[in-house]
């Protein structure tokens, strides 16, 4: 909504009323540290901040320190080394990758200060009090879209100004006793991991790199074999197949379920902490995913024909239920572990020999088990395939 008037007195009255209202807001930021990723999407983040956001912060009397990053992980390193007493929060001007970078910095900083061993997958993390605001300026902006309902810099700036707060679930991704990453939106193995890996090689194509890599990855129809074990979320956390999207309970003590285990050949294994919607898919990967219920929706896409996989993918951009297929399983879980089955080079050699005589009969097996995929963690690649997520 835009108000406009040529009457000076009325304009002044409106401004005064807004200022008064802001004055009464108890928890709103007065001082912010802003990080701008100049290479996000079509390299317009600096302009978006300068022309759309900075004037609003100025009107709201928010003082800012602005840093245009020089390299990947500049913001994360800065957060780890900075004294935050004078800031009420940090703002990320960029996409999901940039948000993830700031989030890694904020969580790592909080845990280190609290003496928590980051590499211990069983450690209970300390709560982060420093808030992160997102001004969408990236290619996908899924976290912003899933939390505010749109991807619009001005809307996000207004949310920040009035001090809106939306808690988010974050999961830790470990390999044995090493922390790999924290993830707040998508953890995708197979299809989404391969798309990202391919798209990273073609960053010069900007946002369209995802479309091109998506088509290439789809045509490869690569299957990945492995074992997945997961602990279901119990209590009133709802189900990923709920049609009702209203908020559910969050994790409560004593909420323990047994581990389930299954193995198979997967086209995709996706963990969604939020619905992961974006302009590409207004429903998202997990349309009923909740924002802070302490659970993650685990979507397993089993081996199926290319045609059926295309139907599943196509439903993400329509209002049809993309989870309603016999080859798609979905669980709301507290944690999961994945172990890829990858053949050794000796096994591959043996298989090749065998295939010479049974080439036609075994042709379908060509894609299975030769190599593992990588994980796409909020738009960042995680190379180890065997992970524990909590
Ligand atoms: N100055 C910089 N030079 C190069 N890379 C940077 C710089 N600053 C940040 N980065 C990195 O750029 C990566 C991508 O940034 P970002 O997520 O903002 O844009 P995007 O990939 O276009 O958007 P999305 O993640 O929403 O698709 C992030 O991983 C971030 O760490």
Coordinates of C-alpha atoms and ligand atoms in Angstrom, one line a residue:
X1 CA 0.0 0.0 0.0
X2 CA 1.4 3.4 -0.9
X3 CA 0.0 6.6 0.6
X4 CA 0.4 9.8 -1.3
X5 CA -0.8 13.3 -0.9
X6 CA 0.1 16.8 -2.1
X7 CA -1.1 18.4 1.1
X8 CA 2.0 19.1 3.2
X9 CA 0.2 19.2 6.6
X10 CA -1.4 15.8 6.0
X11 CA 1.9 14.4 4.9
X12 CA 3.5 15.7 8.1
X13 CA 0.6 14.2 10.2
X14 CA 1.1 10.8 8.6
X15 CA 4.8 10.9 9.2
X16 CA 4.3 11.9 12.8
X17 CA 1.8 9.1 13.4
X18 CA 4.2 6.5 12.0
X19 CA 7.0 7.8 14.1
X20 CA 4.9 7.8 17.2
X21 CA 3.8 4.2 16.5
X22 CA 7.4 3.1 16.0
X23 CA 8.4 4.8 19.2
X24 CA 6.0 2.6 21.2
X25 CA 7.3 -0.6 19.6
X26 CA 9.2 -2.1 22.5
X27 CA 11.4 -4.5 20.6
X28 CA 12.6 -2.9 17.4
X29 CA 16.1 -2.5 16.1
X30 CA 17.9 0.8 16.4
X31 CA 21.3 -0.3 15.2
X32 CA 22.0 -2.8 12.5
X33 CA 25.0 -4.4 10.8
X34 CA 24.2 -4.9 7.1
X35 CA 26.0 -7.3 4.7
X36 CA 25.5 -6.9 1.0
X37 CA 26.5 -9.6 -1.4
X38 CA 27.4 -7.7 -4.6
X39 CA 27.5 -10.8 -6.7
X40 CA 24.1 -12.2 -5.7
X41 CA 21.8 -13.0 -8.6
X42 CA 22.0 -10.3 -11.2
X43 CA 24.3 -8.2 -9.1
X44 CA 21.7 -5.7 -8.0
X45 CA 22.0 -6.2 -4.3
X46 CA 23.8 -2.9 -3.7
X47 CA 21.2 -0.9 -5.7
X48 CA 18.3 -2.7 -4.0
X49 CA 19.7 -1.7 -0.6
X50 CA 20.7 1.8 -1.6
X51 CA 17.5 2.8 -3.3
X52 CA 14.8 0.7 -1.7
X53 CA 15.9 -0.2 1.8
X54 CA 18.4 2.4 3.1
X55 CA 15.8 5.3 2.8
X56 CA 13.3 3.4 4.9
X57 CA 15.9 2.6 7.6
X58 CA 16.8 6.3 7.6
X59 CA 13.2 7.3 8.1
X60 CA 12.9 4.8 10.9
X61 CA 16.0 6.3 12.5
X62 CA 17.9 3.0 12.4
X63 CA 21.7 3.5 12.3
X64 CA 23.5 1.1 10.1
X65 CA 27.0 -0.1 9.4
X66 CA 27.1 -1.4 5.8
X67 CA 29.6 -3.9 4.5
X68 CA 29.7 -5.0 0.9
X69 CA 31.4 -8.4 0.9
X70 CA 34.7 -8.9 -0.9
X71 CA 34.6 -12.7 -1.0
X72 CA 32.5 -15.7 -0.1
X73 CA 32.4 -16.2 3.7
X74 CA 33.5 -12.6 4.4
X75 CA 30.3 -12.0 6.3
X76 CA 30.6 -15.2 8.3
X77 CA 34.2 -14.4 9.3
X78 CA 33.3 -10.8 10.2
X79 CA 30.4 -12.0 12.5
X80 CA 32.8 -14.5 14.2
X81 CA 35.2 -11.7 15.0
X82 CA 32.9 -8.8 15.8
X83 CA 31.8 -7.4 19.1
X84 CA 28.0 -7.3 18.8
X85 CA 27.2 -5.1 21.8
X86 CA 26.3 -2.1 19.7
X87 CA 24.1 -4.0 17.2
X88 CA 20.5 -5.2 17.6
X89 CA 20.8 -7.5 14.6
X90 CA 22.4 -8.3 11.3
X91 CA 20.9 -7.9 7.9
X92 CA 21.6 -10.0 4.9
X93 CA 21.1 -8.4 1.4
X94 CA 21.4 -11.4 -0.9
X95 CA 20.0 -14.8 -1.5
X96 CA 19.7 -18.1 0.4
X97 CA 23.4 -18.8 0.2
X98 CA 24.2 -15.4 1.8
X99 CA 21.5 -16.0 4.5
X100 CA 23.1 -19.4 5.2
X101 CA 26.5 -17.7 5.5
X102 CA 25.3 -15.2 8.1
X103 CA 23.4 -18.0 9.9
X104 CA 26.6 -20.1 10.1
X105 CA 28.4 -17.1 11.6
X106 CA 25.7 -16.3 14.2
X107 CA 25.2 -20.0 15.3
X108 CA 28.9 -20.8 15.5
X109 CA 29.6 -17.6 17.4
X110 CA 26.8 -18.3 19.9
X111 CA 27.9 -21.9 20.5
X112 CA 31.6 -21.0 20.8
X113 CA 30.7 -18.3 23.4
X114 CA 28.5 -20.8 25.3
X115 CA 31.3 -23.4 25.3
X116 CA 29.3 -25.9 23.2
X117 CA 31.4 -28.5 21.2
X118 CA 30.2 -27.8 17.6
X119 CA 31.6 -31.1 16.4
X120 CA 29.6 -33.2 18.8
X121 CA 26.3 -34.2 17.1
X122 CA 24.7 -34.9 20.4
X123 CA 25.5 -31.5 22.0
X124 CA 22.5 -29.4 22.9
X125 CA 22.9 -26.0 21.2
X126 CA 22.6 -22.7 23.0
X127 CA 19.7 -20.4 21.7
X128 CA 20.8 -17.6 19.4
X129 CA 19.5 -14.2 20.4
X130 CA 21.0 -12.2 17.6
X131 CA 18.4 -11.7 14.9
X132 CA 19.0 -12.0 11.2
X133 CA 16.9 -9.9 8.8
X134 CA 16.7 -10.8 5.1
X135 CA 16.5 -8.4 2.2
X136 CA 15.9 -10.6 -0.8
X137 CA 18.3 -9.9 -3.6
X138 CA 19.3 -13.4 -4.7
X139 CA 18.2 -15.9 -7.4
X140 CA 15.8 -18.0 -5.3
X141 CA 15.2 -16.2 -1.9
X142 CA 13.4 -19.3 -0.6
X143 CA 13.9 -18.5 3.1
X144 CA 12.5 -15.0 2.6
X145 CA 9.6 -16.3 0.5
X146 CA 8.8 -19.1 3.0
X147 CA 8.8 -16.7 6.0
X148 CA 7.2 -13.5 4.7
X149 CA 5.1 -15.0 1.9
X150 CA 6.7 -12.8 -0.8
X151 CA 10.1 -12.0 -2.1
X152 CA 10.0 -8.2 -1.8
X153 CA 12.8 -6.0 -0.4
X154 CA 10.4 -3.2 0.8
X155 CA 8.1 -5.7 2.6
X156 CA 11.2 -7.3 4.3
X157 CA 12.6 -3.9 5.3
X158 CA 9.3 -3.0 6.9
X159 CA 9.3 -6.3 8.9
X160 CA 12.7 -5.5 10.1
X161 CA 11.8 -1.9 11.1
X162 CA 8.8 -2.9 13.2
X163 CA 10.9 -5.6 14.9
X164 CA 8.9 -8.6 13.6
X165 CA 10.4 -11.9 14.7
X166 CA 10.0 -15.4 13.2
X167 CA 11.8 -18.2 14.8
X168 CA 13.2 -20.9 12.5
X169 CA 14.2 -24.5 12.9
X170 CA 17.8 -25.2 12.1
X171 CA 19.4 -28.6 11.7
X172 CA 23.0 -29.5 12.2
X173 CA 24.7 -31.6 9.6
X174 CA 27.6 -33.8 10.8
X175 CA 29.8 -36.4 9.3
X176 CA 30.9 -38.6 12.2
X177 CA 32.3 -36.1 14.7
X178 CA 32.7 -33.2 12.4
X179 CA 30.2 -30.4 11.9
X180 CA 29.7 -29.8 8.2
X181 CA 27.0 -27.1 8.2
X182 CA 23.8 -25.8 9.7
X183 CA 20.8 -25.8 7.4
X184 CA 17.5 -23.9 7.7
X185 CA 15.7 -24.7 4.5
X186 CA 16.6 -27.4 2.0
X187 CA 18.9 -30.4 2.4
X188 CA 18.8 -32.2 -1.0
X189 CA 20.7 -35.3 -2.1
X190 CA 20.5 -36.7 -5.6
X191 CA 18.4 -34.5 -7.9
X192 CA 18.9 -31.1 -6.0
X193 CA 22.5 -31.9 -5.1
X194 CA 23.4 -32.6 -8.7
X195 CA 21.6 -29.5 -10.0
X196 CA 23.6 -27.3 -7.6
X197 CA 26.9 -29.0 -8.5
X198 CA 26.3 -28.4 -12.1
X199 CA 24.9 -24.9 -11.7
X200 CA 28.0 -23.8 -9.7
X201 CA 30.0 -24.4 -12.8
X202 CA 27.8 -22.0 -14.8
X203 CA 27.4 -19.0 -12.4
X204 CA 27.8 -16.7 -15.3
X205 CA 24.3 -17.8 -16.5
X206 CA 22.9 -16.1 -13.4
X207 CA 19.4 -17.3 -12.3
X208 CA 18.9 -19.3 -15.5
X209 CA 21.8 -21.6 -14.6
X210 CA 19.3 -23.5 -12.3
X211 CA 16.9 -24.1 -15.3
X212 CA 19.7 -25.4 -17.5
X213 CA 21.2 -27.6 -14.8
X214 CA 17.7 -28.8 -13.9
X215 CA 17.1 -30.0 -17.5
X216 CA 20.5 -31.7 -17.7
X217 CA 20.1 -33.4 -14.3
X218 CA 16.6 -34.5 -15.2
X219 CA 17.7 -36.1 -18.5
X220 CA 20.5 -38.0 -16.6
X221 CA 17.9 -39.6 -14.4
X222 CA 20.6 -40.7 -12.0
X223 CA 19.7 -43.1 -9.2
X224 CA 21.6 -43.2 -5.9
X225 CA 21.6 -46.3 -3.6
X226 CA 21.8 -46.0 0.1
X227 CA 20.4 -46.6 3.6
X228 CA 18.4 -44.0 5.3
X229 CA 17.4 -44.2 9.0
X230 CA 15.2 -41.6 10.7
X231 CA 13.5 -40.9 14.0
X232 CA 9.9 -39.8 13.5
X233 CA 8.5 -36.7 15.2
X234 CA 5.8 -37.6 17.6
X235 CA 3.3 -35.4 19.5
X236 CA 1.2 -32.8 17.9
X237 CA 3.5 -31.9 15.1
X238 CA 1.1 -32.7 12.3
X239 CA 2.0 -34.6 9.2
X240 CA 3.7 -33.5 5.9
X241 CA 0.4 -34.6 4.1
X242 CA -1.8 -32.2 6.2
X243 CA -4.0 -30.0 4.2
X244 CA -4.3 -27.6 7.2
X245 CA -1.2 -25.3 7.3
X246 CA -1.9 -23.8 10.8
X247 CA 1.0 -23.9 13.2
X248 CA 1.5 -27.0 15.3
X249 CA 3.2 -27.7 18.6
X250 CA 6.9 -27.6 18.8
X251 CA 9.2 -30.3 20.3
X252 CA 8.5 -31.2 23.9
X253 CA 10.6 -33.3 26.3
X254 CA 9.9 -37.0 26.3
X255 CA 8.9 -36.8 22.7
X256 CA 10.9 -39.9 21.7
X257 CA 10.3 -42.4 18.9
X258 CA 12.2 -45.3 17.7
X259 CA 14.5 -45.3 14.7
X260 CA 13.1 -46.5 11.3
X261 CA 15.3 -47.7 8.6
X262 CA 14.9 -48.3 4.9
X263 CA 17.2 -48.8 1.9
X264 CA 16.7 -48.3 -1.8
X265 CA 17.5 -46.5 -5.0
X266 CA 16.6 -42.9 -4.8
X267 CA 16.2 -40.2 -7.4
X268 CA 16.1 -37.6 -4.6
X269 CA 16.3 -37.4 -0.8
X270 CA 15.0 -34.0 0.4
X271 CA 14.9 -32.7 3.9
X272 CA 12.8 -29.5 4.3
X273 CA 12.9 -27.5 7.5
X274 CA 10.4 -25.0 5.9
X275 CA 8.1 -25.3 3.0
X276 CA 10.9 -24.1 0.7
X277 CA 8.6 -22.1 -1.6
X278 CA 9.8 -19.5 -4.0
X279 CA 8.7 -17.8 -7.2
X280 CA 9.4 -21.0 -9.0
X281 CA 7.1 -23.0 -6.7
X282 CA 4.6 -21.1 -4.7
X283 CA 3.7 -24.2 -2.7
X284 CA 7.2 -25.3 -2.1
X285 CA 8.8 -28.7 -1.7
X286 CA 6.8 -29.5 1.4
X287 CA 3.7 -27.4 1.3
X288 CA 2.7 -28.2 4.9
X289 CA 6.1 -27.6 6.3
X290 CA 5.9 -25.5 9.5
X291 CA 8.3 -22.8 10.4
X292 CA 9.4 -23.7 13.9
X293 CA 8.0 -27.0 15.1
X294 CA 11.3 -28.7 15.8
X295 CA 10.8 -31.2 12.9
X296 CA 12.0 -31.7 9.3
X297 CA 9.9 -33.1 6.4
X298 CA 11.9 -36.0 4.8
X299 CA 10.8 -36.6 1.2
X300 CA 12.1 -39.7 -0.4
X301 CA 11.7 -40.1 -4.2
X302 CA 12.3 -43.7 -5.1
X303 CA 13.2 -45.2 -8.5
X304 CA 10.5 -44.4 -11.1
X305 CA 10.3 -43.8 -14.8
X306 CA 11.4 -40.5 -16.2
X307 CA 7.8 -39.7 -17.2
X308 CA 6.6 -40.2 -13.6
X309 CA 9.5 -38.2 -12.2
X310 CA 8.6 -35.4 -14.6
X311 CA 4.9 -35.6 -13.3
X312 CA 6.2 -35.3 -9.7
X313 CA 8.4 -32.3 -10.6
X314 CA 5.7 -30.6 -12.7
X315 CA 3.3 -30.7 -9.8
X316 CA 5.6 -28.4 -7.8
X317 CA 4.6 -25.6 -10.1
X318 CA 0.9 -26.3 -10.0
X319 CA -1.5 -26.7 -7.2
X320 CA -1.6 -30.5 -7.4
X321 CA -0.2 -32.7 -4.7
X322 CA 3.4 -33.6 -5.7
X323 CA 3.7 -36.0 -2.8
X324 CA 0.7 -38.1 -3.9
X325 CA 2.7 -40.8 -5.9
X326 CA 3.4 -44.4 -5.0
X327 CA 7.1 -43.7 -5.5
X328 CA 7.2 -40.8 -3.1
X329 CA 7.4 -41.3 0.7
X330 CA 7.3 -38.5 3.2
X331 CA 7.9 -38.4 6.9
X332 CA 8.0 -35.7 9.6
X333 CA 11.2 -36.5 11.5
X334 CA 13.4 -35.2 14.3
X335 CA 16.6 -36.5 12.8
X336 CA 17.9 -38.7 10.1
X337 CA 21.1 -40.4 8.9
X338 CA 22.1 -41.4 5.4
X339 CA 24.7 -43.9 4.3
X340 CA 25.3 -44.2 0.5
X341 CA 26.1 -47.5 -1.1
X342 CA 29.0 -46.8 -3.5
X343 CA 30.9 -49.5 -5.3
X344 CA 34.6 -49.8 -5.1
X345 CA 36.6 -49.6 -8.3
X346 CA 37.2 -53.4 -8.2
X347 CA 33.4 -53.9 -8.0
X348 CA 32.9 -51.5 -10.9
X349 CA 35.4 -53.4 -13.0
X350 CA 33.8 -56.7 -12.2
X351 CA 30.4 -55.3 -13.1
X352 CA 31.6 -54.0 -16.4
X353 CA 33.0 -57.4 -17.3
X354 CA 29.7 -59.0 -16.4
X355 CA 27.8 -56.5 -18.3
X356 CA 29.5 -57.3 -21.6
X357 CA 27.7 -60.7 -21.7
X358 CA 24.5 -59.4 -20.1
X359 CA 24.5 -55.9 -21.5
X360 CA 20.9 -55.7 -22.5
X361 CA 19.5 -57.4 -19.5
X362 CA 21.5 -55.3 -17.1
X363 CA 21.4 -52.0 -18.9
X364 CA 19.0 -50.5 -16.3
X365 CA 21.6 -51.1 -13.6
X366 CA 24.2 -48.7 -15.3
X367 CA 23.2 -45.8 -13.1
X368 CA 23.1 -47.5 -9.8
X369 CA 25.8 -47.4 -7.1
X370 CA 28.7 -46.2 -9.1
X371 CA 29.1 -43.0 -7.3
X372 CA 27.4 -40.9 -4.7
X373 CA 25.8 -37.5 -5.1
X374 CA 26.4 -34.4 -3.0
X375 CA 24.1 -32.6 -0.6
X376 CA 22.6 -29.2 -1.4
X377 CA 22.4 -27.5 1.9
X378 CA 20.5 -24.2 1.5
X379 CA 22.1 -23.6 -1.9
X380 CA 25.6 -24.6 -0.7
X381 CA 27.3 -27.9 -1.6
X382 CA 28.3 -30.5 1.0
X383 CA 30.5 -33.0 -0.5
X384 CA 30.4 -36.0 1.9
X385 CA 27.4 -38.1 1.2
X386 CA 27.2 -39.9 4.5
X387 CA 25.7 -37.5 7.0
X388 CA 23.8 -37.3 10.2
X389 CA 21.2 -34.6 10.5
X390 CA 19.6 -33.4 13.7
Ligands
LIG1 N1 31.9 -10.8 -2.6 C1 31.6 -12.0 -2.9 N2 32.2 -12.7 -3.9 C2 31.9 -13.9 -4.2 N3 31.0 -14.7 -3.6 C3 30.3 -14.1 -2.5 C4 30.6 -12.8 -2.1 N4 29.8 -12.5 -1.1 C5 29.1 -13.6 -0.8 N5 29.4 -14.6 -1.7 C6 28.8 -15.9 -1.8 O1 27.9 -16.0 -2.9 C7 27.1 -17.1 -2.7 C8 25.7 -16.9 -3.4 O2 25.1 -15.8 -2.9 P1 23.6 -15.6 -2.7 O3 22.9 -16.7 -2.1 O4 23.4 -14.2 -2.1 O5 23.0 -15.4 -4.3 P2 22.3 -16.4 -5.2 O6 23.1 -17.7 -5.3 O7 22.2 -15.7 -6.5 O8 20.9 -16.6 -4.6 P3 20.1 -17.9 -4.0 O9 21.0 -18.6 -3.0 O10 18.8 -17.4 -3.4 O11 19.8 -18.8 -5.2 C9 27.0 -17.3 -1.2 O12 27.4 -18.6 -0.9 C10 28.0 -16.3 -0.6 O13 28.8 -17.0 0.4

